[in-house]
PDB file of C-alpha atoms and ligand atoms in Angstrom:
ATOM      1  CA  MET A   1      11.997 -45.305 -37.865  1.00 89.00           C
ATOM      2  CA  LYS A   2       9.393 -47.808 -37.266  1.00 95.00           C
ATOM      3  CA  ASN A   3       5.539 -46.681 -37.998  1.00 98.00           C
ATOM      4  CA  LYS A   4       3.693 -45.918 -34.952  1.00 98.00           C
ATOM      5  CA  PHE A   5       0.155 -45.978 -33.499  1.00 98.00           C
ATOM      6  CA  ILE A   6      -0.911 -42.669 -32.033  1.00 98.00           C
ATOM      7  CA  THR A   7      -3.986 -41.866 -30.264  1.00 98.00           C
ATOM      8  CA  ILE A   8      -5.941 -38.596 -29.312  1.00 98.00           C
ATOM      9  CA  GLU A   9      -8.107 -38.504 -26.156  1.00 98.00           C
ATOM     10  CA  GLY A  10     -10.226 -35.931 -24.154  1.00 98.00           C
ATOM     11  CA  LEU A  11     -13.717 -34.804 -23.312  1.00 98.00           C
ATOM     12  CA  GLU A  12     -16.242 -33.522 -25.963  1.00 98.00           C
ATOM     13  CA  SER A  13     -14.899 -30.517 -27.797  1.00 97.00           C
ATOM     14  CA  SER A  14     -11.544 -30.631 -26.224  1.00 98.00           C
ATOM     15  CA  GLY A  15      -9.859 -30.334 -29.636  1.00 98.00           C
ATOM     16  CA  LYS A  16      -9.252 -33.820 -30.764  1.00 98.00           C
ATOM     17  CA  THR A  17     -10.157 -33.676 -34.230  1.00 97.00           C
ATOM     18  CA  THR A  18      -8.004 -30.369 -34.446  1.00 97.00           C
ATOM     19  CA  ALA A  19      -5.201 -32.263 -32.829  1.00 98.00           C
ATOM     20  CA  CYS A  20      -5.293 -34.874 -35.334  1.00 98.00           C
ATOM     21  CA  ASP A  21      -4.622 -32.553 -38.017  1.00 98.00           C
ATOM     22  CA  ILE A  22      -1.813 -30.914 -36.330  1.00 98.00           C
ATOM     23  CA  ILE A  23      -0.224 -34.286 -35.684  1.00 98.00           C
ATOM     24  CA  VAL A  24      -0.577 -35.365 -39.274  1.00 98.00           C
ATOM     25  CA  LYS A  25       1.164 -31.914 -40.354  1.00 98.00           C
ATOM     26  CA  THR A  26       3.676 -32.450 -37.803  1.00 98.00           C
ATOM     27  CA  LEU A  27       4.378 -35.993 -39.035  1.00 98.00           C
ATOM     28  CA  ASN A  28       4.637 -34.455 -42.644  1.00 98.00           C
ATOM     29  CA  GLU A  29       7.189 -31.828 -41.439  1.00 97.00           C
ATOM     30  CA  TYR A  30       9.140 -34.818 -40.146  1.00 97.00           C
ATOM     31  CA  GLY A  31       9.096 -36.466 -43.532  1.00 97.00           C
ATOM     32  CA  ILE A  32       6.407 -38.870 -43.169  1.00 97.00           C
ATOM     33  CA  HIS A  33       4.076 -38.504 -46.028  1.00 97.00           C
ATOM     34  CA  ASN A  34       0.381 -38.639 -46.105  1.00 98.00           C
ATOM     35  CA  GLU A  35       0.179 -41.782 -48.089  1.00 97.00           C
ATOM     36  CA  ASN A  36       1.776 -43.466 -45.130  1.00 98.00           C
ATOM     37  CA  ILE A  37      -0.659 -42.144 -42.515  1.00 98.00           C
ATOM     38  CA  ILE A  38      -4.192 -43.108 -41.974  1.00 98.00           C
ATOM     39  CA  ILE A  39      -6.629 -41.370 -39.510  1.00 98.00           C
ATOM     40  CA  THR A  40      -9.282 -43.298 -37.846  1.00 97.00           C
ATOM     41  CA  ARG A  41     -12.031 -42.500 -35.258  1.00 97.00           C
ATOM     42  CA  GLU A  42     -13.853 -44.216 -32.495  1.00 98.00           C
ATOM     43  CA  PRO A  43     -16.456 -45.343 -32.229  1.00 97.00           C
ATOM     44  CA  GLY A  44     -16.514 -45.881 -35.956  1.00 97.00           C
ATOM     45  CA  GLY A  45     -14.113 -46.217 -38.865  1.00 95.00           C
ATOM     46  CA  THR A  46     -15.582 -49.296 -40.427  1.00 97.00           C
ATOM     47  CA  PRO A  47     -19.224 -49.866 -41.893  1.00 97.00           C
ATOM     48  CA  VAL A  48     -20.231 -51.875 -38.641  1.00 97.00           C
ATOM     49  CA  GLY A  49     -18.390 -49.489 -36.428  1.00 98.00           C
ATOM     50  CA  GLU A  50     -20.262 -46.462 -37.933  1.00 97.00           C
ATOM     51  CA  SER A  51     -23.511 -48.046 -37.474  1.00 98.00           C
ATOM     52  CA  LEU A  52     -22.537 -48.645 -33.827  1.00 98.00           C
ATOM     53  CA  ARG A  53     -21.557 -45.070 -33.676  1.00 97.00           C
ATOM     54  CA  ASN A  54     -25.018 -44.070 -34.839  1.00 97.00           C
ATOM     55  CA  ILE A  55     -26.695 -46.347 -32.164  1.00 97.00           C
ATOM     56  CA  ILE A  56     -24.467 -44.754 -29.513  1.00 96.00           C
ATOM     57  CA  LYS A  57     -24.933 -41.151 -30.418  1.00 95.00           C
ATOM     58  CA  ASP A  58     -28.859 -41.375 -31.364  1.00 95.00           C
ATOM     59  CA  ARG A  59     -30.704 -39.485 -28.647  1.00 91.00           C
ATOM     60  CA  ASN A  60     -33.619 -41.789 -29.128  1.00 91.00           C
ATOM     61  CA  ASN A  61     -31.592 -44.579 -27.498  1.00 87.00           C
ATOM     62  CA  GLU A  62     -31.873 -42.804 -24.180  1.00 81.00           C
ATOM     63  CA  HIS A  63     -31.940 -46.125 -22.121  1.00 88.00           C
ATOM     64  CA  ILE A  64     -29.180 -48.075 -23.386  1.00 94.00           C
ATOM     65  CA  SER A  65     -27.763 -49.809 -20.265  1.00 96.00           C
ATOM     66  CA  TYR A  66     -24.329 -48.955 -19.289  1.00 97.00           C
ATOM     67  CA  LYS A  67     -22.811 -52.330 -19.856  1.00 97.00           C
ATOM     68  CA  THR A  68     -24.326 -52.539 -23.350  1.00 97.00           C
ATOM     69  CA  GLU A  69     -22.842 -49.256 -23.991  1.00 97.00           C
ATOM     70  CA  LEU A  70     -19.513 -50.606 -23.024  1.00 98.00           C
ATOM     71  CA  LEU A  71     -19.998 -53.674 -25.063  1.00 98.00           C
ATOM     72  CA  ILE A  72     -20.956 -51.549 -28.193  1.00 98.00           C
ATOM     73  CA  MET A  73     -17.701 -49.578 -27.709  1.00 98.00           C
ATOM     74  CA  TYR A  74     -15.622 -52.801 -27.686  1.00 98.00           C
ATOM     75  CA  ALA A  75     -17.387 -54.224 -30.674  1.00 98.00           C
ATOM     76  CA  ALA A  76     -16.660 -51.113 -32.661  1.00 98.00           C
ATOM     77  CA  ARG A  77     -13.107 -51.078 -31.417  1.00 98.00           C
ATOM     78  CA  VAL A  78     -12.514 -54.725 -32.197  1.00 98.00           C
ATOM     79  CA  GLU A  79     -13.839 -54.256 -35.935  1.00 98.00           C
ATOM     80  CA  LEU A  80     -11.503 -51.154 -36.166  1.00 98.00           C
ATOM     81  CA  ILE A  81      -8.441 -52.768 -34.940  1.00 98.00           C
ATOM     82  CA  GLU A  82      -8.743 -56.131 -36.715  1.00 98.00           C
ATOM     83  CA  ASN A  83      -9.763 -54.657 -40.123  1.00 98.00           C
ATOM     84  CA  VAL A  84      -8.113 -51.385 -40.314  1.00 98.00           C
ATOM     85  CA  ILE A  85      -5.523 -50.502 -37.673  1.00 98.00           C
ATOM     86  CA  LYS A  86      -3.595 -53.729 -37.527  1.00 98.00           C
ATOM     87  CA  PRO A  87      -3.498 -54.196 -41.382  1.00 98.00           C
ATOM     88  CA  ALA A  88      -2.256 -50.601 -41.702  1.00 98.00           C
ATOM     89  CA  LEU A  89       0.400 -51.018 -39.038  1.00 98.00           C
ATOM     90  CA  ASN A  90       1.461 -54.308 -40.684  1.00 98.00           C
ATOM     91  CA  ILE A  91       2.185 -52.560 -43.988  1.00 98.00           C
ATOM     92  CA  GLY A  92       4.176 -49.749 -42.553  1.00 98.00           C
ATOM     93  CA  GLN A  93       1.613 -47.134 -42.183  1.00 98.00           C
ATOM     94  CA  TRP A  94       1.404 -44.594 -39.366  1.00 98.00           C
ATOM     95  CA  VAL A  95      -1.962 -44.750 -37.655  1.00 98.00           C
ATOM     96  CA  ILE A  96      -3.679 -41.709 -35.917  1.00 98.00           C
ATOM     97  CA  SER A  97      -6.925 -42.300 -34.030  1.00 98.00           C
ATOM     98  CA  ASP A  98      -9.325 -39.823 -32.830  1.00 98.00           C
ATOM     99  CA  ARG A  99     -10.199 -41.772 -29.375  1.00 98.00           C
ATOM    100  CA  HIS A 100      -9.221 -45.311 -28.514  1.00 98.00           C
ATOM    101  CA  ASP A 101      -9.529 -47.569 -25.612  1.00 98.00           C
ATOM    102  CA  LEU A 102      -8.850 -44.912 -22.881  1.00 98.00           C
ATOM    103  CA  SER A 103     -12.222 -43.413 -23.896  1.00 98.00           C
ATOM    104  CA  SER A 104     -13.962 -46.476 -22.496  1.00 98.00           C
ATOM    105  CA  GLN A 105     -11.934 -46.526 -19.284  1.00 98.00           C
ATOM    106  CA  ALA A 106     -12.756 -42.749 -18.840  1.00 98.00           C
ATOM    107  CA  TYR A 107     -16.266 -42.618 -20.064  1.00 98.00           C
ATOM    108  CA  GLN A 108     -17.769 -45.911 -19.234  1.00 98.00           C
ATOM    109  CA  GLY A 109     -15.369 -46.526 -16.252  1.00 98.00           C
ATOM    110  CA  GLY A 110     -15.675 -42.948 -14.714  1.00 98.00           C
ATOM    111  CA  GLY A 111     -18.767 -41.322 -16.409  1.00 98.00           C
ATOM    112  CA  ARG A 112     -20.980 -44.213 -16.045  1.00 98.00           C
ATOM    113  CA  CYS A 113     -19.379 -45.433 -12.876  1.00 98.00           C
ATOM    114  CA  LEU A 114     -18.700 -49.017 -14.127  1.00 98.00           C
ATOM    115  CA  GLY A 115     -15.300 -48.817 -12.727  1.00 97.00           C
ATOM    116  CA  LEU A 116     -12.003 -50.052 -13.950  1.00 97.00           C
ATOM    117  CA  LYS A 117     -11.977 -53.697 -12.732  1.00 97.00           C
ATOM    118  CA  MET A 118     -14.475 -55.056 -15.191  1.00 95.00           C
ATOM    119  CA  ILE A 119     -13.197 -53.037 -18.089  1.00 97.00           C
ATOM    120  CA  ASN A 120      -9.581 -53.905 -17.748  1.00 96.00           C
ATOM    121  CA  LYS A 121     -10.546 -57.555 -17.608  1.00 97.00           C
ATOM    122  CA  LEU A 122     -12.819 -57.143 -20.671  1.00 97.00           C
ATOM    123  CA  ARG A 123     -10.007 -55.239 -22.361  1.00 97.00           C
ATOM    124  CA  GLY A 124      -7.427 -57.780 -21.564  1.00 97.00           C
ATOM    125  CA  MET A 125      -9.494 -60.646 -22.711  1.00 96.00           C
ATOM    126  CA  ILE A 126     -10.586 -58.708 -26.048  1.00 96.00           C
ATOM    127  CA  LEU A 127      -7.406 -56.536 -26.963  1.00 97.00           C
ATOM    128  CA  GLY A 128      -4.782 -58.416 -25.221  1.00 97.00           C
ATOM    129  CA  SER A 129      -1.433 -56.599 -25.490  1.00 96.00           C
ATOM    130  CA  PHE A 130      -2.437 -54.165 -28.243  1.00 98.00           C
ATOM    131  CA  TYR A 131      -1.529 -50.679 -27.003  1.00 97.00           C
ATOM    132  CA  PRO A 132      -1.063 -47.340 -28.647  1.00 98.00           C
ATOM    133  CA  ASP A 133       2.707 -46.455 -28.777  1.00 98.00           C
ATOM    134  CA  LEU A 134       1.948 -42.695 -27.655  1.00 98.00           C
ATOM    135  CA  THR A 135      -1.518 -41.129 -26.564  1.00 98.00           C
ATOM    136  CA  PHE A 136      -2.213 -37.323 -26.167  1.00 98.00           C
ATOM    137  CA  TYR A 137      -4.723 -36.492 -23.691  1.00 98.00           C
ATOM    138  CA  LEU A 138      -6.226 -33.053 -24.290  1.00 98.00           C
ATOM    139  CA  ASP A 139      -7.231 -31.839 -20.840  1.00 98.00           C
ATOM    140  CA  ILE A 140     -10.071 -29.361 -20.289  1.00 98.00           C
ATOM    141  CA  THR A 141     -12.322 -28.906 -17.163  1.00 98.00           C
ATOM    142  CA  ALA A 142     -16.008 -30.298 -17.428  1.00 98.00           C
ATOM    143  CA  ASP A 143     -17.146 -26.660 -17.335  1.00 98.00           C
ATOM    144  CA  ILE A 144     -15.223 -25.616 -20.549  1.00 98.00           C
ATOM    145  CA  CYS A 145     -16.411 -28.711 -21.962  1.00 97.00           C
ATOM    146  CA  LEU A 146     -20.204 -27.731 -21.517  1.00 97.00           C
ATOM    147  CA  LYS A 147     -19.306 -24.166 -22.665  1.00 96.00           C
ATOM    148  CA  ARG A 148     -17.768 -25.345 -25.901  1.00 95.00           C
ATOM    149  CA  LEU A 149     -20.733 -27.797 -26.314  1.00 96.00           C
ATOM    150  CA  GLN A 150     -23.212 -24.800 -25.929  1.00 94.00           C
ATOM    151  CA  ILE A 151     -21.566 -23.097 -28.878  1.00 94.00           C
ATOM    152  CA  LYS A 152     -21.747 -26.198 -30.957  1.00 90.00           C
ATOM    153  CA  GLY A 153     -25.669 -26.390 -30.619  1.00 83.00           C
ATOM    154  CA  LYS A 154     -27.461 -29.680 -31.414  1.00 90.00           C
ATOM    155  CA  LEU A 155     -25.979 -32.417 -29.297  1.00 94.00           C
ATOM    156  CA  ASP A 156     -25.817 -36.256 -29.516  1.00 95.00           C
ATOM    157  CA  ARG A 157     -26.685 -38.612 -26.754  1.00 95.00           C
ATOM    158  CA  ILE A 158     -23.308 -38.521 -24.932  1.00 95.00           C
ATOM    159  CA  GLU A 159     -22.657 -34.823 -25.448  1.00 95.00           C
ATOM    160  CA  GLN A 160     -25.787 -34.036 -23.555  1.00 94.00           C
ATOM    161  CA  GLU A 161     -24.699 -35.580 -20.501  1.00 96.00           C
ATOM    162  CA  SER A 162     -24.357 -33.416 -17.235  1.00 96.00           C
ATOM    163  CA  LEU A 163     -21.517 -31.645 -15.824  1.00 98.00           C
ATOM    164  CA  HIS A 164     -20.980 -34.210 -13.105  1.00 98.00           C
ATOM    165  CA  PHE A 165     -20.769 -37.051 -15.938  1.00 98.00           C
ATOM    166  CA  PHE A 166     -17.904 -35.215 -17.463  1.00 98.00           C
ATOM    167  CA  GLU A 167     -16.254 -34.230 -14.122  1.00 98.00           C
ATOM    168  CA  ARG A 168     -16.168 -38.076 -13.280  1.00 98.00           C
ATOM    169  CA  THR A 169     -14.894 -38.963 -16.897  1.00 98.00           C
ATOM    170  CA  ARG A 170     -12.129 -36.097 -16.569  1.00 98.00           C
ATOM    171  CA  ASN A 171     -11.059 -37.416 -13.050  1.00 98.00           C
ATOM    172  CA  TYR A 172     -10.762 -40.979 -14.523  1.00 98.00           C
ATOM    173  CA  TYR A 173      -8.643 -39.743 -17.528  1.00 98.00           C
ATOM    174  CA  LEU A 174      -6.502 -37.866 -14.756  1.00 98.00           C
ATOM    175  CA  LYS A 175      -6.259 -40.844 -12.541  1.00 97.00           C
ATOM    176  CA  ILE A 176      -5.165 -43.400 -15.425  1.00 97.00           C
ATOM    177  CA  ILE A 177      -2.590 -41.167 -16.953  1.00 97.00           C
ATOM    178  CA  LYS A 178      -0.906 -40.806 -13.822  1.00 96.00           C
ATOM    179  CA  GLN A 179       0.030 -44.479 -13.934  1.00 95.00           C
ATOM    180  CA  ASP A 180       0.752 -44.581 -17.626  1.00 96.00           C
ATOM    181  CA  ASN A 181       3.780 -42.844 -19.027  1.00 94.00           C
ATOM    182  CA  SER A 182       2.869 -43.429 -22.683  1.00 97.00           C
ATOM    183  CA  ILE A 183       0.014 -40.864 -22.137  1.00 98.00           C
ATOM    184  CA  VAL A 184       1.035 -37.061 -22.426  1.00 98.00           C
ATOM    185  CA  LEU A 185      -1.421 -34.551 -20.926  1.00 98.00           C
ATOM    186  CA  ILE A 186      -1.797 -31.406 -23.021  1.00 98.00           C
ATOM    187  CA  ASP A 187      -3.411 -28.372 -21.323  1.00 98.00           C
ATOM    188  CA  ALA A 188      -6.143 -27.833 -23.847  1.00 98.00           C
ATOM    189  CA  THR A 189      -7.791 -24.882 -22.027  1.00 97.00           C
ATOM    190  CA  GLN A 190      -4.877 -22.857 -23.589  1.00 97.00           C
ATOM    191  CA  SER A 191      -5.260 -21.098 -26.902  1.00 97.00           C
ATOM    192  CA  LEU A 192      -5.381 -23.203 -29.947  1.00 97.00           C
ATOM    193  CA  ASP A 193      -1.941 -21.672 -31.056  1.00 98.00           C
ATOM    194  CA  LYS A 194      -0.426 -22.859 -27.611  1.00 98.00           C
ATOM    195  CA  VAL A 195      -1.994 -26.279 -27.995  1.00 98.00           C
ATOM    196  CA  ARG A 196      -0.565 -26.449 -31.472  1.00 98.00           C
ATOM    197  CA  GLU A 197       2.964 -25.669 -30.089  1.00 98.00           C
ATOM    198  CA  ASN A 198       2.771 -28.016 -27.075  1.00 98.00           C
ATOM    199  CA  LEU A 199       1.606 -30.848 -29.524  1.00 98.00           C
ATOM    200  CA  LYS A 200       4.338 -30.180 -32.063  1.00 98.00           C
ATOM    201  CA  ASN A 201       7.291 -29.627 -29.555  1.00 98.00           C
ATOM    202  CA  PHE A 202       6.307 -32.796 -27.741  1.00 98.00           C
ATOM    203  CA  LEU A 203       5.882 -34.904 -30.724  1.00 98.00           C
ATOM    204  CA  PHE A 204       9.139 -33.546 -32.402  1.00 97.00           C
ATOM    205  CA  ASP A 205      11.235 -34.666 -29.366  1.00 97.00           C
ATOM    206  CA  TRP A 206       9.247 -38.013 -29.115  1.00 98.00           C
ATOM    207  CA  LEU A 207      10.082 -38.849 -32.758  1.00 97.00           C
ATOM    208  CA  LYS A 208      13.671 -38.040 -32.484  1.00 96.00           C
ATOM    209  CA  LYS A 209      13.834 -40.750 -29.581  1.00 95.00           C
ATOM    210  CA  GLN A 210      12.309 -43.483 -31.613  1.00 94.00           C
TER     211      GLN A 210
HETATM  212  N1  ATP B 301      -7.742 -24.645 -27.466  1.00 96.50           N
HETATM  213  C1  ATP B 301      -8.970 -24.300 -27.862  1.00 96.50           C
HETATM  214  N2  ATP B 301      -9.531 -23.108 -27.418  1.00 96.50           N
HETATM  215  C2  ATP B 301     -10.600 -22.735 -27.879  1.00 96.50           C
HETATM  216  N3  ATP B 301     -11.401 -23.485 -28.665  1.00 96.50           N
HETATM  217  C3  ATP B 301     -10.906 -24.566 -29.195  1.00 96.50           C
HETATM  218  C4  ATP B 301      -9.691 -25.118 -28.759  1.00 96.50           C
HETATM  219  N4  ATP B 301      -9.511 -26.335 -29.352  1.00 96.50           N
HETATM  220  C5  ATP B 301     -10.671 -26.567 -29.992  1.00 96.50           C
HETATM  221  N5  ATP B 301     -11.633 -25.547 -29.991  1.00 96.50           N
HETATM  222  C6  ATP B 301     -12.734 -25.502 -30.566  1.00 96.50           C
HETATM  223  O1  ATP B 301     -13.657 -26.299 -30.074  1.00 96.50           O
HETATM  224  C7  ATP B 301     -14.355 -26.948 -30.970  1.00 96.50           C
HETATM  225  C8  ATP B 301     -14.094 -28.455 -31.120  1.00 96.50           C
HETATM  226  O2  ATP B 301     -12.941 -28.777 -31.583  1.00 96.50           O
HETATM  227  P1  ATP B 301     -12.689 -30.102 -32.220  1.00 96.50           P
HETATM  228  O3  ATP B 301     -13.741 -30.549 -33.219  1.00 96.50           O
HETATM  229  O4  ATP B 301     -11.280 -30.194 -32.717  1.00 96.50           O
HETATM  230  O5  ATP B 301     -12.875 -31.029 -30.873  1.00 96.50           O
HETATM  231  P2  ATP B 301     -13.243 -32.635 -30.593  1.00 96.50           P
HETATM  232  O6  ATP B 301     -12.703 -32.971 -29.496  1.00 96.50           O
HETATM  233  O7  ATP B 301     -12.774 -33.192 -31.953  1.00 96.50           O
HETATM  234  O8  ATP B 301     -14.794 -32.448 -30.630  1.00 96.50           O
HETATM  235  P3  ATP B 301     -15.863 -33.631 -30.802  1.00 96.50           P
HETATM  236  O9  ATP B 301     -16.023 -34.254 -29.274  1.00 96.50           O
HETATM  237  O10 ATP B 301     -17.075 -33.077 -31.298  1.00 96.50           O
HETATM  238  O11 ATP B 301     -15.378 -34.587 -31.796  1.00 96.50           O
HETATM  239  C9  ATP B 301     -14.130 -26.175 -32.467  1.00 96.50           C
HETATM  240  O12 ATP B 301     -14.977 -25.306 -32.662  1.00 96.50           O
HETATM  241  C10 ATP B 301     -12.677 -25.816 -32.054  1.00 96.50           C
HETATM  242  O13 ATP B 301     -12.212 -24.709 -32.882  1.00 96.50           O
HETATM  243 MG1   MG B 302     -14.035 -34.566 -33.058  1.00 96.50          MG
END
């Protein structure tokens, strides 16, 4: 089976990082070993990308304009794709990414109200036909997102956004996934055990079909 690029998406605290671990363990059970798997995160995953992540998350940068935010996301993404993801895929490694391009469409398109027209144009010019093979979208309501963030405590610039911001972001996720059958919705309001079971079952079935 050819190596794949799998991404995980969702609102803050939807369980993305936990899902990355579950996916890696499921791949291990399927016979794909850790030396053939890399995990990346967005924004970040490269020296320049991590610096850009700090700019995005720093609460002192309250007034970054939305278009600047979008461009920073794409700058970090290009760094990651060109320097890490594509080279890994080219040598046969599996790549699991904690967030990817769909986050920009949902957060900047929906949350920041920039819409999809400009983002899709930018996406096409910058990323071309580079897409993940499979995306898991962990769906939680904006309400649950805020409740989990309250438990977390100190929040970054994005995490401190409003209920309406996260509602708009979720609505965009839901709108986009309806039109793309490479994105699988997992109900992440369920218990972690249920989420794990859903992820594993789907991934096993998908792997068998590859
Ligand atoms: N299905 C779930 N039910 C209850 N709590 C959950 C569930 N999934 C994750 N959590 C909890 O929510 C918190 C965030 O989980 P996790 O770090 O995996 O999410 P994340 O999407 O990666 O968050 P972040 O946006 O901070 O990167 C953790 O404390 C985790 O245990
Ligand atoms: Mg995380």
